[in-house]
Short mmCIF file of C-alpha atoms in Angstrom, two decimals:
data_model
loop_
_atom_site.label_atom_id
_atom_site.label_comp_id
_atom_site.label_asym_id
_atom_site.label_seq_id
_atom_site.Cartn_x
_atom_site.Cartn_y
_atom_site.Cartn_z
CA UNK A 1 -19.27 26.52 11.54
CA UNK A 2 -17.12 23.72 12.48
CA UNK A 3 -15.03 24.22 15.67
CA UNK A 4 -11.43 23.83 15.01
CA UNK A 5 -9.93 20.53 14.44
CA UNK A 6 -8.21 19.55 17.68
CA UNK A 7 -5.06 17.47 17.74
CA UNK A 8 -6.19 16.32 21.25
CA UNK A 9 -8.98 14.50 19.50
CA UNK A 10 -6.40 12.08 18.00
CA UNK A 11 -6.04 10.64 21.56
CA UNK A 12 -9.56 10.34 22.29
CA UNK A 13 -10.75 8.88 19.17
CA UNK A 14 -9.62 5.27 19.91
CA UNK A 15 -10.90 5.27 23.26
CA UNK A 16 -14.32 6.29 22.10
CA UNK A 17 -14.52 3.04 20.17
CA UNK A 18 -13.01 0.86 23.05
CA UNK A 19 -9.84 0.14 21.66
CA UNK A 20 -7.27 -1.16 24.02
CA UNK A 21 -4.12 0.92 24.96
CA UNK A 22 -2.46 -1.48 27.37
CA UNK A 23 0.59 -3.31 26.39
CA UNK A 24 0.27 -6.77 25.26
CA UNK A 25 1.98 -9.35 27.74
CA UNK A 26 4.04 -10.81 25.39
CA UNK A 27 6.17 -7.53 24.39
CA UNK A 28 8.12 -8.24 27.80
CA UNK A 29 9.54 -11.22 25.93
CA UNK A 30 10.93 -9.14 23.03
CA UNK A 31 14.72 -9.50 22.52
CA UNK A 32 17.17 -7.27 24.19
CA UNK A 33 18.45 -4.15 22.05
CA UNK A 34 21.96 -4.56 20.22
CA UNK A 35 22.12 -6.49 17.13
CA UNK A 36 18.36 -6.66 17.09
CA UNK A 37 16.05 -4.08 15.43
CA UNK A 38 12.52 -4.28 16.95
CA UNK A 39 9.94 -2.55 14.95
CA UNK A 40 6.15 -1.93 16.18
CA UNK A 41 3.91 -2.22 13.01
CA UNK A 42 0.46 -0.80 12.61
CA UNK A 43 -0.73 -4.24 11.31
CA UNK A 44 -2.95 -6.26 13.72
CA UNK A 45 -1.08 -9.54 12.70
CA UNK A 46 2.23 -10.58 11.42
CA UNK A 47 1.97 -10.34 7.55
CA UNK A 48 1.97 -13.82 5.91
CA UNK A 49 5.51 -15.07 5.07
CA UNK A 50 4.61 -16.71 1.68
CA UNK A 51 6.20 -14.01 -0.74
CA UNK A 52 2.91 -12.49 -1.29
CA UNK A 53 2.03 -11.07 2.16
CA UNK A 54 -1.38 -9.74 3.38
CA UNK A 55 -1.86 -6.61 5.47
CA UNK A 56 -1.56 -4.40 2.60
CA UNK A 57 1.71 -2.75 1.50
CA UNK A 58 2.89 -2.66 4.98
CA UNK A 59 2.96 -6.43 4.70
CA UNK A 60 5.02 -6.01 1.57
CA UNK A 61 7.28 -3.71 3.28
CA UNK A 62 8.13 -5.97 6.16
CA UNK A 63 7.64 -9.48 4.81
CA UNK A 64 7.67 -9.20 1.16
CA UNK A 65 11.04 -7.22 0.33
CA UNK A 66 12.67 -8.49 3.49
CA UNK A 67 12.65 -12.44 2.93
CA UNK A 68 12.13 -12.37 -0.93
CA UNK A 69 13.14 -10.58 -3.89
CA UNK A 70 11.22 -9.81 -6.91
CA UNK A 71 12.27 -9.54 -10.64
CA UNK A 72 11.86 -5.81 -10.56
CA UNK A 73 12.58 -3.68 -7.33
CA UNK A 74 12.27 -0.09 -6.02
CA UNK A 75 15.55 1.91 -5.31
CA UNK A 76 14.95 2.91 -1.85
CA UNK A 77 18.36 4.25 -1.21
CA UNK A 78 17.41 7.93 -1.52
CA UNK A 79 15.25 10.46 0.18
CA UNK A 80 15.25 13.56 -2.16
CA UNK A 81 13.05 12.07 -4.99
CA UNK A 82 10.51 9.54 -5.67
CA UNK A 83 12.00 6.00 -5.61
CA UNK A 84 12.45 4.68 -9.44
CA UNK A 85 12.55 1.21 -10.31
CA UNK A 86 15.77 -0.82 -10.39
CA UNK A 87 16.85 -4.28 -11.55
CA UNK A 88 16.13 -7.00 -8.90
CA UNK A 89 16.36 -10.78 -9.78
CA UNK A 90 16.03 -9.55 -13.46
CA UNK A 91 18.98 -7.63 -14.65
CA UNK A 92 16.99 -6.33 -17.49
CA UNK A 93 13.74 -6.38 -19.29
CA UNK A 94 12.46 -5.35 -22.53
CA UNK A 95 9.57 -5.70 -25.06
CA UNK A 96 9.93 -8.23 -27.72
CA UNK A 97 10.51 -5.88 -30.80
CA UNK A 98 8.53 -8.37 -32.95
CA UNK A 99 5.57 -8.63 -30.56
CA UNK A 100 4.61 -5.90 -28.02
CA UNK A 101 2.68 -8.21 -25.88
CA UNK A 102 5.76 -10.05 -24.94
CA UNK A 103 8.16 -9.18 -22.23
CA UNK A 104 11.69 -10.72 -21.98
CA UNK A 105 13.21 -10.54 -18.57
CA UNK A 106 17.08 -11.54 -18.36
CA UNK A 107 17.64 -13.27 -14.86
CA UNK A 108 20.58 -12.48 -12.65
CA UNK A 109 22.88 -15.46 -12.55
CA UNK A 110 24.41 -17.17 -9.50
CA UNK A 111 21.81 -16.02 -7.05
CA UNK A 112 21.38 -18.50 -4.24
CA UNK A 113 18.18 -18.97 -2.14
CA UNK A 114 18.43 -19.14 1.60
CA UNK A 115 19.02 -22.98 1.39
CA UNK A 116 21.97 -22.69 -0.96
CA UNK A 117 20.05 -23.78 -4.14
CA UNK A 118 20.79 -21.52 -7.19
CA UNK A 119 17.85 -19.87 -8.65
CA UNK A 120 16.77 -20.54 -12.13
CA UNK A 121 13.98 -19.40 -14.56
CA UNK A 122 12.04 -22.37 -13.43
CA UNK A 123 11.84 -21.15 -10.05
CA UNK A 124 10.31 -17.91 -11.37
CA UNK A 125 7.67 -19.93 -13.24
CA UNK A 126 7.00 -21.81 -10.09
CA UNK A 127 6.62 -18.55 -8.21
CA UNK A 128 4.25 -17.11 -10.70
CA UNK A 129 2.13 -20.46 -10.85
CA UNK A 130 1.71 -19.96 -7.02
CA UNK A 131 0.39 -16.44 -7.72
CA UNK A 132 -1.55 -16.62 -10.97
CA UNK A 133 -2.41 -20.37 -11.96
CA UNK A 134 -5.48 -21.44 -10.29
CA UNK A 135 -4.99 -25.01 -11.15
CA UNK A 136 -1.47 -25.47 -10.37
CA UNK A 137 -0.62 -27.70 -7.27
CA UNK A 138 1.34 -24.96 -5.82
CA UNK A 139 -1.21 -22.15 -6.24
CA UNK A 140 -1.81 -20.12 -3.04
CA UNK A 141 -5.25 -18.61 -2.93
CA UNK A 142 -4.30 -16.30 -0.11
CA UNK A 143 -1.23 -14.79 -1.84
CA UNK A 144 -2.88 -14.66 -5.02
CA UNK A 145 -5.53 -12.31 -3.59
CA UNK A 146 -2.67 -10.03 -2.83
CA UNK A 147 -0.95 -9.83 -6.22
CA UNK A 148 -3.35 -10.97 -8.98
CA UNK A 149 -4.82 -7.55 -9.30
CA UNK A 150 -1.37 -6.14 -9.91
CA UNK A 151 -1.04 -7.64 -13.21
CA UNK A 152 -4.36 -7.99 -14.69
CA UNK A 153 -3.49 -8.32 -18.36
CA UNK A 154 -0.92 -11.21 -17.73
CA UNK A 155 -2.09 -14.40 -19.55
CA UNK A 156 1.13 -16.49 -19.87
CA UNK A 157 4.68 -16.86 -18.55
CA UNK A 158 7.41 -19.44 -18.93
CA UNK A 159 10.96 -20.11 -19.09
CA UNK A 160 13.42 -20.00 -22.19
CA UNK A 161 16.47 -21.50 -20.82
CA UNK A 162 17.84 -21.23 -17.32
CA UNK A 163 18.18 -17.45 -17.37
CA UNK A 164 15.25 -15.93 -19.22
CA UNK A 165 11.75 -15.57 -18.20
CA UNK A 166 8.92 -14.60 -20.56
CA UNK A 167 5.65 -12.78 -19.69
CA UNK A 168 2.83 -12.40 -22.19
CA UNK A 169 -0.08 -10.10 -22.01
CA UNK A 170 -3.56 -10.05 -23.23
CA UNK A 171 -3.16 -6.51 -24.65
CA UNK A 172 -0.13 -4.30 -24.99
CA UNK A 173 0.75 -3.33 -21.57
CA UNK A 174 3.83 -0.69 -20.86
CA UNK A 175 3.26 -0.99 -17.27
CA UNK A 176 4.33 -4.66 -16.75
CA UNK A 177 7.61 -3.98 -14.87
CA UNK A 178 5.69 -2.16 -12.22
CA UNK A 179 3.48 -5.31 -11.54
CA UNK A 180 6.70 -7.31 -11.45
CA UNK A 181 7.62 -5.65 -8.05
CA UNK A 182 5.04 -7.49 -6.23
CA UNK A 183 5.64 -11.36 -6.63
CA UNK A 184 8.41 -12.90 -4.24
CA UNK A 185 10.58 -15.59 -5.98
CA UNK A 186 10.83 -18.83 -4.16
CA UNK A 187 11.47 -22.44 -5.50
CA UNK A 188 9.80 -25.70 -5.79
CA UNK A 189 12.20 -27.50 -3.42
CA UNK A 190 11.31 -25.37 -0.49
CA UNK A 191 7.64 -25.78 -1.02
CA UNK A 192 8.28 -29.74 -1.51
CA UNK A 193 10.12 -29.76 1.78
CA UNK A 194 7.22 -28.16 3.52
CA UNK A 195 5.08 -31.21 2.41
CA UNK A 196 3.39 -29.22 -0.54
CA UNK A 197 1.47 -27.42 2.02
CA UNK A 198 1.09 -23.75 1.80
CA UNK A 199 0.24 -23.44 5.59
CA UNK A 200 3.41 -25.31 6.53
CA UNK A 201 5.41 -23.10 4.07
CA UNK A 202 4.55 -20.05 6.18
CA UNK A 203 6.76 -21.48 9.09
CA UNK A 204 9.65 -22.50 6.64
CA UNK A 205 9.74 -20.19 3.78
CA UNK A 206 12.84 -19.87 1.46
CA UNK A 207 13.45 -16.77 -0.62
CA UNK A 208 16.67 -15.09 -1.90
CA UNK A 209 16.17 -11.83 0.30
CA UNK A 210 18.40 -10.10 2.69
CA UNK A 211 16.71 -11.55 5.59
CA UNK A 212 15.72 -15.13 6.51
CA UNK A 213 12.76 -16.15 8.65
CA UNK A 214 13.53 -17.74 12.15
CA UNK A 215 10.26 -17.86 13.73
CA UNK A 216 6.82 -16.78 12.52
CA UNK A 217 3.72 -16.39 14.96
CA UNK A 218 1.00 -14.74 13.25
CA UNK A 219 -0.59 -13.07 16.31
CA UNK A 220 2.55 -12.24 18.24
CA UNK A 221 5.98 -11.55 16.18
CA UNK A 222 8.17 -12.61 13.41
CA UNK A 223 11.92 -12.96 13.96
CA UNK A 224 14.18 -12.51 10.81
CA UNK A 225 17.86 -13.04 10.67
CA UNK A 226 20.64 -11.48 8.40
CA UNK A 227 21.29 -13.37 5.25
CA UNK A 228 25.26 -13.19 5.22
CA UNK A 229 25.44 -14.57 1.79
CA UNK A 230 22.91 -12.04 0.17
CA UNK A 231 23.66 -11.58 -3.54
CA UNK A 232 23.95 -7.68 -3.24
CA UNK A 233 26.96 -7.28 -0.92
CA UNK A 234 26.06 -3.56 -0.06
CA UNK A 235 22.63 -4.68 1.17
CA UNK A 236 23.63 -7.44 3.59
CA UNK A 237 21.73 -6.24 6.55
CA UNK A 238 23.80 -4.50 9.30
CA UNK A 239 21.69 -5.86 12.07
CA UNK A 240 21.91 -9.54 13.07
CA UNK A 241 18.13 -9.71 13.61
CA UNK A 242 14.80 -8.12 12.91
CA UNK A 243 11.89 -8.62 15.26
CA UNK A 244 8.37 -7.46 14.10
CA UNK A 245 5.55 -6.88 16.29
CA UNK A 246 2.19 -6.13 15.36
CA UNK A 247 0.79 -3.27 17.35
CA UNK A 248 -2.26 -1.75 15.74
CA UNK A 249 -3.16 0.71 18.56
CA UNK A 250 -1.01 3.92 18.21
CA UNK A 251 -0.70 4.56 21.87
CA UNK A 252 0.38 1.17 22.52
CA UNK A 253 3.10 1.68 20.07
CA UNK A 254 4.51 4.78 21.79
CA UNK A 255 4.23 3.12 25.28
CA UNK A 256 6.40 0.38 23.65
CA UNK A 257 9.00 2.60 22.38
CA UNK A 258 9.11 4.75 25.47
CA UNK A 259 9.49 1.66 27.66
CA UNK A 260 12.32 0.43 25.65
CA UNK A 261 10.47 -2.90 24.18
CA UNK A 262 10.70 -1.57 20.64
CA UNK A 263 13.27 0.62 18.97
CA UNK A 264 11.41 1.90 15.80
CA UNK A 265 7.57 2.42 15.50
CA UNK A 266 5.33 3.23 12.51
CA UNK A 267 2.79 6.28 12.63
CA UNK A 268 3.16 7.77 16.06
CA UNK A 269 0.01 9.75 17.03
CA UNK A 270 0.91 13.49 16.19
CA UNK A 271 0.10 14.52 19.76
CA UNK A 272 2.94 12.50 20.85
CA UNK A 273 5.42 13.58 18.62
CA UNK A 274 6.63 16.78 20.56
CA UNK A 275 7.22 14.83 23.59
CA UNK A 276 8.89 12.06 21.97
CA UNK A 277 11.45 14.54 20.27
CA UNK A 278 11.88 15.98 23.63
CA UNK A 279 12.68 12.60 25.10
CA UNK A 280 15.51 12.22 22.43
CA UNK A 281 13.63 10.00 19.96
CA UNK A 282 14.16 10.86 16.19
CA UNK A 283 10.98 11.53 14.26
CA UNK A 284 11.44 10.91 10.47
CA UNK A 285 8.85 12.02 7.81
CA UNK A 286 8.87 12.18 3.96
CA UNK A 287 6.24 12.76 1.17
CA UNK A 288 5.52 9.88 -1.01
CA UNK A 289 3.18 8.36 -3.34
CA UNK A 290 0.08 7.80 -1.00
CA UNK A 291 -3.41 9.25 -1.14
CA UNK A 292 -6.02 8.80 1.62
CA UNK A 293 -9.47 8.95 0.33
CA UNK A 294 -12.99 7.80 0.57
CA UNK A 295 -13.62 5.52 -2.59
CA UNK A 296 -17.18 6.20 -3.61
CA UNK A 297 -19.62 3.82 -5.12
CA UNK A 298 -21.06 4.54 -8.46
CA UNK A 299 -23.54 1.61 -8.33
CA UNK A 300 -27.24 2.16 -8.95
CA UNK A 301 -28.71 3.61 -5.76
CA UNK A 302 -25.64 5.11 -4.45
CA UNK A 303 -26.01 8.75 -3.46
CA UNK A 304 -22.51 9.38 -4.61
CA UNK A 305 -23.69 8.72 -8.39
CA UNK A 306 -24.63 12.53 -8.54
CA UNK A 307 -21.61 14.73 -9.33
CA UNK A 308 -23.01 17.47 -7.31
CA UNK A 309 -22.87 15.49 -4.30
CA UNK A 310 -19.26 14.34 -4.95
CA UNK A 311 -18.12 17.86 -5.65
CA UNK A 312 -19.99 19.36 -2.59
CA UNK A 313 -18.46 16.87 -0.28
CA UNK A 314 -15.03 17.65 -1.46
CA UNK A 315 -15.48 21.52 -1.02
CA UNK A 316 -16.72 20.78 2.60
CA UNK A 317 -13.48 19.24 3.63
CA UNK A 318 -10.99 21.52 5.77
CA UNK A 319 -7.80 19.96 4.72
CA UNK A 320 -5.56 22.60 6.12
CA UNK A 321 -7.32 22.10 9.47
CA UNK A 322 -6.81 18.31 9.16
CA UNK A 323 -3.08 18.85 8.68
CA UNK A 324 -3.04 21.16 11.66
CA UNK A 325 -4.80 18.39 13.67
CA UNK A 326 -2.17 15.96 12.49
CA UNK A 327 0.83 18.29 13.55
CA UNK A 328 1.78 18.69 9.92
CA UNK A 329 2.28 15.07 9.28
CA UNK A 330 0.20 14.99 6.15
CA UNK A 331 -0.06 17.09 2.74
CA UNK A 332 -3.48 18.41 1.87
CA UNK A 333 -5.19 15.86 -0.53
CA UNK A 334 -4.56 17.08 -4.15
CA UNK A 335 -6.18 14.24 -5.87
CA UNK A 336 -4.72 10.56 -6.52
CA UNK A 337 -1.15 11.72 -6.15
CA UNK A 338 0.27 14.73 -4.30
CA UNK A 339 0.55 18.07 -6.05
CA UNK A 340 3.92 18.86 -7.76
CA UNK A 341 4.61 15.82 -10.10
CA UNK A 342 3.93 15.61 -13.83
CA UNK A 343 0.45 13.86 -13.37
CA UNK A 344 -0.73 16.60 -10.94
CA UNK A 345 1.47 19.78 -11.25
CA UNK A 346 -0.73 22.41 -9.67
CA UNK A 347 -3.39 22.36 -6.80
CA UNK A 348 -6.84 22.21 -8.14
CA UNK A 349 -9.34 24.96 -7.13
CA UNK A 350 -11.89 22.03 -7.06
CA UNK A 351 -10.29 21.02 -3.68
CA UNK A 352 -10.61 24.28 -1.86
CA UNK A 353 -12.39 24.67 1.45
CA UNK A 354 -15.76 26.31 0.45
CA UNK A 355 -18.64 25.47 2.86
CA UNK A 356 -20.82 27.90 1.02
CA UNK A 357 -20.07 26.59 -2.32
CA UNK A 358 -20.56 23.15 -0.82
CA UNK A 359 -24.02 24.14 0.40
CA UNK A 360 -25.12 25.26 -2.90
CA UNK A 361 -24.17 22.56 -4.89
CA UNK A 362 -25.65 20.06 -2.22
CA UNK A 363 -28.98 22.30 -2.22
CA UNK A 364 -29.25 21.78 -5.78
CA UNK A 365 -29.19 17.94 -5.20
CA UNK A 366 -31.95 18.39 -2.41
CA UNK A 367 -29.58 17.94 0.47
CA UNK A 368 -29.42 20.39 3.18
CA UNK A 369 -28.99 20.23 7.20
CA UNK A 370 -32.78 19.93 7.47
CA UNK A 371 -33.22 17.44 4.66
CA UNK A 372 -29.87 15.52 4.97
CA UNK A 373 -28.25 12.67 3.12
CA UNK A 374 -27.69 9.56 5.41
CA UNK A 375 -25.15 7.24 4.13
CA UNK A 376 -22.58 4.61 5.43
CA UNK A 377 -18.83 4.45 4.93
CA UNK A 378 -16.58 1.38 5.79
CA UNK A 379 -13.51 2.34 7.60
CA UNK A 380 -10.70 0.52 9.59
CA UNK A 381 -9.42 0.91 13.18
CA UNK A 382 -5.87 1.05 12.04
CA UNK A 383 -3.76 -0.14 9.33
CA UNK A 384 -0.74 0.50 6.90
CA UNK A 385 -0.85 4.00 5.60
CA UNK A 386 -4.47 4.74 7.16
CA UNK A 387 -2.64 7.28 9.39
CA UNK A 388 -4.92 8.35 12.47
CA UNK A 389 -7.72 6.89 10.85
CA UNK A 390 -10.34 7.14 13.73
CA UNK A 391 -9.82 10.70 14.45
CA UNK A 392 -9.60 11.90 10.91
CA UNK A 393 -12.88 10.01 9.90
CA UNK A 394 -14.62 11.70 12.82
CA UNK A 395 -13.45 15.01 11.55
CA UNK A 396 -14.92 14.19 8.15
CA UNK A 397 -18.01 13.10 9.81
CA UNK A 398 -18.59 16.44 11.68
CA UNK A 399 -17.64 18.60 8.67
CA UNK A 400 -19.90 16.93 6.08
CA UNK A 401 -22.91 17.14 8.72
CA UNK A 402 -22.53 20.92 8.63
CA UNK A 403 -23.52 20.75 4.93
CA UNK A 404 -26.30 17.98 5.28
CA UNK A 405 -24.31 14.74 4.69
CA UNK A 406 -24.73 12.57 7.68
CA UNK A 407 -22.38 9.75 7.94
CA UNK A 408 -22.30 6.62 10.07
CA UNK A 409 -19.18 4.15 10.13
CA UNK A 410 -18.81 0.55 9.79
CA UNK A 411 -15.58 -0.17 11.40
CA UNK A 412 -13.43 -3.28 10.30
CA UNK A 413 -10.08 -4.35 11.09
CA UNK A 414 -7.58 -3.59 8.42
CA UNK A 415 -7.22 -6.98 6.68
CA UNK A 416 -10.98 -7.46 6.69
CA UNK A 417 -11.39 -4.02 5.18
CA UNK A 418 -9.02 -4.85 2.45
CA UNK A 419 -10.86 -8.02 1.73
CA UNK A 420 -13.94 -5.82 1.36
CA UNK A 421 -12.11 -3.44 -0.86
CA UNK A 422 -11.18 -6.53 -3.28
CA UNK A 423 -14.75 -7.51 -3.40
CA UNK A 424 -16.29 -4.18 -4.41
CA UNK A 425 -19.18 -2.08 -3.74
CA UNK A 426 -22.39 -3.95 -3.20
CA UNK A 427 -20.75 -7.05 -1.93
CA UNK A 428 -22.33 -8.37 1.22
CA UNK A 429 -19.19 -7.96 3.16
CA UNK A 430 -19.45 -4.15 2.63
CA UNK A 431 -22.61 -4.18 5.06
CA UNK A 432 -24.54 -1.64 2.99
CA UNK A 433 -21.85 1.10 2.74
CA UNK A 434 -21.61 3.28 -0.28
CA UNK A 435 -18.14 4.44 0.41
CA UNK A 436 -14.91 2.87 1.76
CA UNK A 437 -11.92 4.54 3.29
CA UNK A 438 -8.77 2.70 2.10
CA UNK A 439 -5.45 4.60 1.61
CA UNK A 440 -3.67 3.34 -1.73
CA UNK A 441 -0.31 3.25 -2.92
CA UNK A 442 0.24 5.62 -5.74
CA UNK A 443 3.81 4.88 -6.87
CA UNK A 444 3.26 4.11 -10.50
CA UNK A 445 0.50 4.77 -13.21
CA UNK A 446 -1.08 1.47 -12.32
CA UNK A 447 -1.49 1.77 -8.56
CA UNK A 448 -2.01 5.44 -8.62
CA UNK A 449 -4.79 5.58 -11.15
CA UNK A 450 -5.47 2.61 -13.82
CA UNK A 451 -6.58 -0.02 -11.44
CA UNK A 452 -9.13 2.35 -9.57
CA UNK A 453 -10.64 3.72 -13.05
CA UNK A 454 -10.57 1.20 -15.78
CA UNK A 455 -14.15 -0.47 -16.38
CA UNK A 456 -12.74 -4.02 -16.78
CA UNK A 457 -10.83 -3.82 -13.35
CA UNK A 458 -13.79 -4.08 -11.26
CA UNK A 459 -13.43 -6.60 -8.35
CA UNK A 460 -12.16 -9.20 -8.30
CA UNK A 461 -9.86 -8.17 -11.38
CA UNK A 462 -8.47 -5.20 -9.60
CA UNK A 463 -9.58 -2.16 -7.51
CA UNK A 464 -12.22 -0.23 -9.32
CA UNK A 465 -14.39 -0.73 -6.08
CA UNK A 466 -17.06 1.89 -7.10
CA UNK A 467 -17.72 0.18 -10.40
CA UNK A 468 -16.72 3.29 -12.69
CA UNK A 469 -17.82 2.43 -16.16
CA UNK A 470 -16.90 5.06 -18.61
CA UNK A 471 -15.41 4.68 -22.16
CA UNK A 472 -13.71 8.11 -21.89
CA UNK A 473 -11.65 6.97 -19.00
CA UNK A 474 -10.97 3.58 -20.82
CA UNK A 475 -9.89 5.23 -23.90
CA UNK A 476 -7.27 7.37 -22.07
CA UNK A 477 -6.04 4.35 -20.25
CA UNK A 478 -5.79 2.32 -23.22
CA UNK A 479 -3.31 5.02 -24.66
CA UNK A 480 -1.23 4.80 -21.44
CA UNK A 481 -0.77 1.02 -21.80
CA UNK A 482 0.38 1.53 -25.47
CA UNK A 483 2.80 4.50 -24.82
CA UNK A 484 6.30 3.65 -23.91
CA UNK A 485 7.84 7.05 -24.08
CA UNK A 486 7.84 8.58 -20.50
CA UNK A 487 7.04 12.14 -21.54
CA UNK A 488 4.34 11.13 -23.88
CA UNK A 489 2.95 8.85 -20.96
CA UNK A 490 3.15 11.54 -18.48
CA UNK A 491 0.96 13.76 -20.55
CA UNK A 492 -1.67 11.25 -20.86
CA UNK A 493 -1.58 10.69 -17.09
CA UNK A 494 -2.04 14.14 -16.50
CA UNK A 495 -5.09 14.28 -18.51
CA UNK A 496 -6.50 11.42 -16.81
CA UNK A 497 -5.96 12.73 -13.44
CA UNK A 498 -7.48 16.12 -14.64
CA UNK A 499 -10.53 14.29 -15.55
CA UNK A 500 -10.73 12.51 -12.21
CA UNK A 501 -10.70 15.99 -10.44
CA UNK A 502 -13.15 17.08 -12.75
CA UNK A 503 -15.60 14.36 -11.94
CA UNK A 504 -14.74 14.34 -8.21
CA UNK A 505 -14.65 10.55 -8.39
CA UNK A 506 -13.27 10.19 -4.58
CA UNK A 507 -13.22 12.20 -1.55
CA UNK A 508 -9.66 13.57 -1.59
CA UNK A 509 -8.63 14.14 1.96
CA UNK A 510 -4.84 13.78 2.38
CA UNK A 511 -1.43 12.43 1.54
CA UNK A 512 0.76 10.80 4.39
CA UNK A 513 3.98 12.14 5.41
CA UNK A 514 4.67 8.71 6.95
CA UNK A 515 6.01 9.66 10.35
CA UNK A 516 8.19 7.16 12.04
CA UNK A 517 9.67 7.47 15.51
CA UNK A 518 12.83 5.60 16.65
CA UNK A 519 15.32 5.38 19.15
CA UNK A 520 18.61 7.29 18.86
CA UNK A 521 20.45 4.18 18.68
CA UNK A 522 18.81 3.30 15.29
CA UNK A 523 21.32 4.61 12.83
CA UNK A 524 21.56 4.56 8.97
CA UNK A 525 17.77 4.67 8.19
CA UNK A 526 17.10 6.56 4.87
CA UNK A 527 13.33 7.26 4.60
CA UNK A 528 12.56 6.77 0.83
CA UNK A 529 9.75 8.60 -0.99
CA UNK A 530 7.98 5.35 -1.10
CA UNK A 531 5.53 3.25 0.67
CA UNK A 532 8.37 0.68 1.05
CA UNK A 533 11.57 1.19 2.83
CA UNK A 534 14.86 -0.68 3.00
CA UNK A 535 15.79 -2.04 6.40
CA UNK A 536 19.27 -3.31 5.36
CA UNK A 537 21.37 -0.15 5.99
CA UNK A 538 20.04 0.17 9.65
CA UNK A 539 22.62 -0.33 12.31
CA UNK A 540 22.00 -0.41 16.12
CA UNK A 541 24.35 1.89 18.14
CA UNK A 542 24.87 1.74 21.88
#
């Protein structure tokens, strides 16, 4: 049997792989506290400032919804229920009653960019060209890689007058508003002022967001300042300045917080949480749409093509022990979305901890501790939503070995792992791995399920990394696309999720509780049930 999962292993896992724990020299140069909120991110670099940032959803959290606005936004003002959609730069959106493949967005009037120019529908067209039009002079390949897969049915977009933007889709697509939350809106004059150069634009971006970029150094920091003329008065930032620091190693983030070099850190290691509380730091957690899985290859030759292997591996995981190891900062994996909502209302017995049952299934497939299956998994060393990624994967490695599955890891930095995820199983970049550990946003039907399951959304179209190709999944998803009634759509999504659990398409491990640690002078933060967070209400006390 496995020994108990030890919380102490969380502090030892990184050291075993030779990860640095010393503070980077340049943190000493961070701005003094007061009107400056200094955040230690998990990212290994500052996310791109182009309106379509890299570094996963953490990049969007810190550099996407700060400098920029999108047509549709998430309401991040509440902590007691999942964040809903809200109007952003579009005050409303609707399907054309005469053509269900045509969406009409009515734009907010009088919104000004950071340089004082008024936004029009042509600016929205320009921004979508940057993201989706390969032959446009303004096309930004790095940004496009982050957002193209969010709107795979998009085929055309254009302005109808100064305040109307049109999106046309290849098929009827009820999920378009969710996709519109990802592309930041800028205007051509800013890009022209940067010499029509997307690299130079990173140093002088212009959006409409609540913060403006002051300085950008991709390996060191970004400094953002308050936009006092922001169009939504209640969201004009309380702080004068926001400093973002890439600190991918968890213990480095804790050391920076303790030494007063940052005010707010993402993902403190669980073993540090009691002592941080005792020292007077605030620890904030909340559930949200997130899943932490191994995404399994279903390509020819992959051992995960056998459903007995997939089911057996899921039964071999002690999720309750993992939760104890993480000091309660996770929910036991219940599928592609946490248990409790309309798509996944009750815990599946298929995700219980049953080593004996796992052994029986795997033995049927010819796998035992004496005749083991040996396979490789791609993981990251850190990253947004990856939680305590090294210790968690080491625990899984230990548990699976008990039932005859011997795992070796290929370790990537977070941004490289995301690139590998976008290229798909079988790509040279995956280095022979048959599974990949990438945590996913699960905020809406598309991000939670559709992009991972539909047969025509294999890379580079979207994130069906394992190349699932099953007409029965496609049939349900097509009904979801064509269903606009929320209750009817929820019923279809539950049917889809039940099928995913039946087929054990992923190794379901955890849902993050998104712990953050912050100095008590950080006031007004509301941790939304979302991957994204609103930094504008935060004020800095004495």
